[in-house]
Amino acid sequence: MPKLKPWQIAVYSVTLLYLAFEIARSLWRSDVVVFSGYLELGESVLAGRNPYHIHLNTWPPFFGLVAAVLALVRRVIGVHAALLLWQLGTVGAIWGCCRLLARWFEEGGETLTFWPVAEGRLCFVSAAVLVPVLLSARILQEHLQHTQVNLFLLLLVLVAFDCFRTGRPRWGGLALAVAASVKAAPVLLVGYLLYRRRWRDVLWTVGWLVILNAVLPALVFGPSEALDQWHSWRAVAAREIADPASAHRLNQSLLAATARLVPDPETGRLVFYGVAGFLAALLALVFRGGGTDLHTRRAAGEWTISLVAMTLVTPLAWKAHYVTLLPGYWFVWWAPRPRWATGMLAVSALFVTASAPAVVGSRAAAVLESWNVIAVGGLIVLTLGVALLRRLPPLPPASSETRSAL
């Protein structure tokens, strides 16, 4: 093992100590973190009550089953042990995302390790890994502090793409379907698979979505109760779309941004749909090509860009939902870029990180977030990703399609 330099020792020490602090803080506040809401939802499901009487519950019905499992685990090992496992899993999810992203983009990424084991071998303190993590550190911190589920979902959609690109559509479809069943936004990624004509990937994903969201709830709750839960969730989703800004004052979605800028709600929604449609058309134009092969860095870049776009167009997007900036930052940092792109990358990080309460105070942070500074930072990453993707070699033509896509 190479001898660590002083700055590397400092990075490892600060990282591990901070992770330990954040986990300990969440255990101390176990009754007020978001994980406690998951447990409340799970207990409601186990008691046979309508899970949508809980104000926190904006998730599709499938997440009630996940929450019920968490509640059962809490009953067995206690709330603090359950939360500890959740937080350790979250840290593992961050590292799992890094390993997958390194595999797609970095030379030697297949052998990424946390500790340095040989000179020149990728590890956590390599610039290719450390810089994207630092750029998204504020979002990762928000997630750890509030014990949310989004990092697990990010890992699932990255695992899904890794399975799709290596010819394992069954498992990729399951991973993407689980993510989309917990929170609906990842279902938008099916659009990318359709655009790339990955028919087997789409069929497996849709099949798993039907099993997880129709068959499984009907078996557990009964068809009538399962249908009632779907109606309740659709009503919740409709309220979010109708009033995304005032009901959720720190909502960082583009829908909330247009609602704040345009006084009339109906006009604001029309503006949002126009912006979302423009983004979809732009991505379709940039992603154009005849190939179906996902085993390229360009395809991996398209997936990371799609993740950022997915978060921006979600009706309700808290800060912690922007964990998708980690793969976005990773791609932009990896891609060959001119100086202006590096400067814009710094501006994005400034918007995302400098607006944190620890930097500007809670009151100023709330004001900045009401101006959607996180969404602006995400838009910059999206714009950079699109600009830099055009500099990469195009995807293989249709004649080079891989067997896995057939």
PDB file of C-alpha atoms in Angstrom, residues 97 101 104 150 153-159 161 176 179 185-189 192 283 287 300-314 321-328 378 381-382:
ATOM      1  CA  CYS A  97     -22.575   4.718  -7.139  1.00  0.00           C
ATOM      2  CA  LEU A 101     -19.523   5.572 -12.401  1.00  0.00           C
ATOM      3  CA  TRP A 104     -18.174   3.501 -16.989  1.00  0.00           C
ATOM      4  CA  ASN A 150     -33.034   8.784  -2.700  1.00  0.00           C
ATOM      5  CA  LEU A 153     -32.893   4.829  -5.745  1.00  0.00           C
ATOM      6  CA  LEU A 154     -29.905   6.436  -7.470  1.00  0.00           C
ATOM      7  CA  LEU A 155     -27.915   3.259  -6.921  1.00  0.00           C
ATOM      8  CA  LEU A 156     -30.788   1.205  -8.347  1.00  0.00           C
ATOM      9  CA  VAL A 157     -31.017   3.229 -11.569  1.00  0.00           C
ATOM     10  CA  LEU A 158     -27.237   3.038 -12.008  1.00  0.00           C
ATOM     11  CA  VAL A 159     -27.345  -0.717 -11.415  1.00  0.00           C
ATOM     12  CA  PHE A 161     -28.112   0.808 -16.633  1.00  0.00           C
ATOM     13  CA  LEU A 176     -35.352   0.217 -12.606  1.00  0.00           C
ATOM     14  CA  ALA A 179     -36.782   2.523  -8.222  1.00  0.00           C
ATOM     15  CA  ALA A 185     -39.745   9.837 -11.468  1.00  0.00           C
ATOM     16  CA  PRO A 186     -37.403   7.023 -12.635  1.00  0.00           C
ATOM     17  CA  VAL A 187     -40.150   5.714 -14.922  1.00  0.00           C
ATOM     18  CA  LEU A 188     -39.161   8.598 -17.219  1.00  0.00           C
ATOM     19  CA  LEU A 189     -35.950   6.700 -17.940  1.00  0.00           C
ATOM     20  CA  TYR A 192     -34.585   6.752 -22.975  1.00  0.00           C
ATOM     21  CA  LEU A 283     -32.138  15.653 -25.408  1.00  0.00           C
ATOM     22  CA  PHE A 287     -28.904  11.782 -28.260  1.00  0.00           C
ATOM     23  CA  ALA A 300     -23.298   6.301 -20.048  1.00  0.00           C
ATOM     24  CA  GLY A 301     -23.095  10.079 -20.375  1.00  0.00           C
ATOM     25  CA  GLU A 302     -26.581  10.139 -21.856  1.00  0.00           C
ATOM     26  CA  TRP A 303     -27.892   8.164 -18.873  1.00  0.00           C
ATOM     27  CA  THR A 304     -26.320  10.574 -16.369  1.00  0.00           C
ATOM     28  CA  ILE A 305     -27.740  13.582 -18.236  1.00  0.00           C
ATOM     29  CA  SER A 306     -31.154  11.935 -18.267  1.00  0.00           C
ATOM     30  CA  LEU A 307     -30.962  11.512 -14.486  1.00  0.00           C
ATOM     31  CA  VAL A 308     -30.419  15.237 -13.963  1.00  0.00           C
ATOM     32  CA  ALA A 309     -33.267  16.073 -16.364  1.00  0.00           C
ATOM     33  CA  MET A 310     -35.520  13.575 -14.563  1.00  0.00           C
ATOM     34  CA  THR A 311     -35.021  15.370 -11.239  1.00  0.00           C
ATOM     35  CA  LEU A 312     -35.607  18.804 -12.743  1.00  0.00           C
ATOM     36  CA  VAL A 313     -38.994  17.887 -14.217  1.00  0.00           C
ATOM     37  CA  THR A 314     -40.233  16.015 -11.133  1.00  0.00           C
ATOM     38  CA  HIS A 321     -33.563  14.525  -4.584  1.00  0.00           C
ATOM     39  CA  TYR A 322     -30.656  16.162  -6.418  1.00  0.00           C
ATOM     40  CA  VAL A 323     -28.327  13.299  -5.518  1.00  0.00           C
ATOM     41  CA  THR A 324     -28.566  12.731  -9.282  1.00  0.00           C
ATOM     42  CA  LEU A 325     -26.069  15.597  -9.581  1.00  0.00           C
ATOM     43  CA  LEU A 326     -23.347  13.152  -8.472  1.00  0.00           C
ATOM     44  CA  PRO A 327     -23.381  11.241 -11.798  1.00  0.00           C
ATOM     45  CA  GLY A 328     -23.951  14.528 -13.628  1.00  0.00           C
ATOM     46  CA  GLY A 378     -28.860  21.418 -11.896  1.00  0.00           C
ATOM     47  CA  VAL A 381     -24.966  20.676 -15.106  1.00  0.00           C
ATOM     48  CA  LEU A 382     -27.570  19.587 -17.656  1.00  0.00           C
TER      49      LEU A 382
END
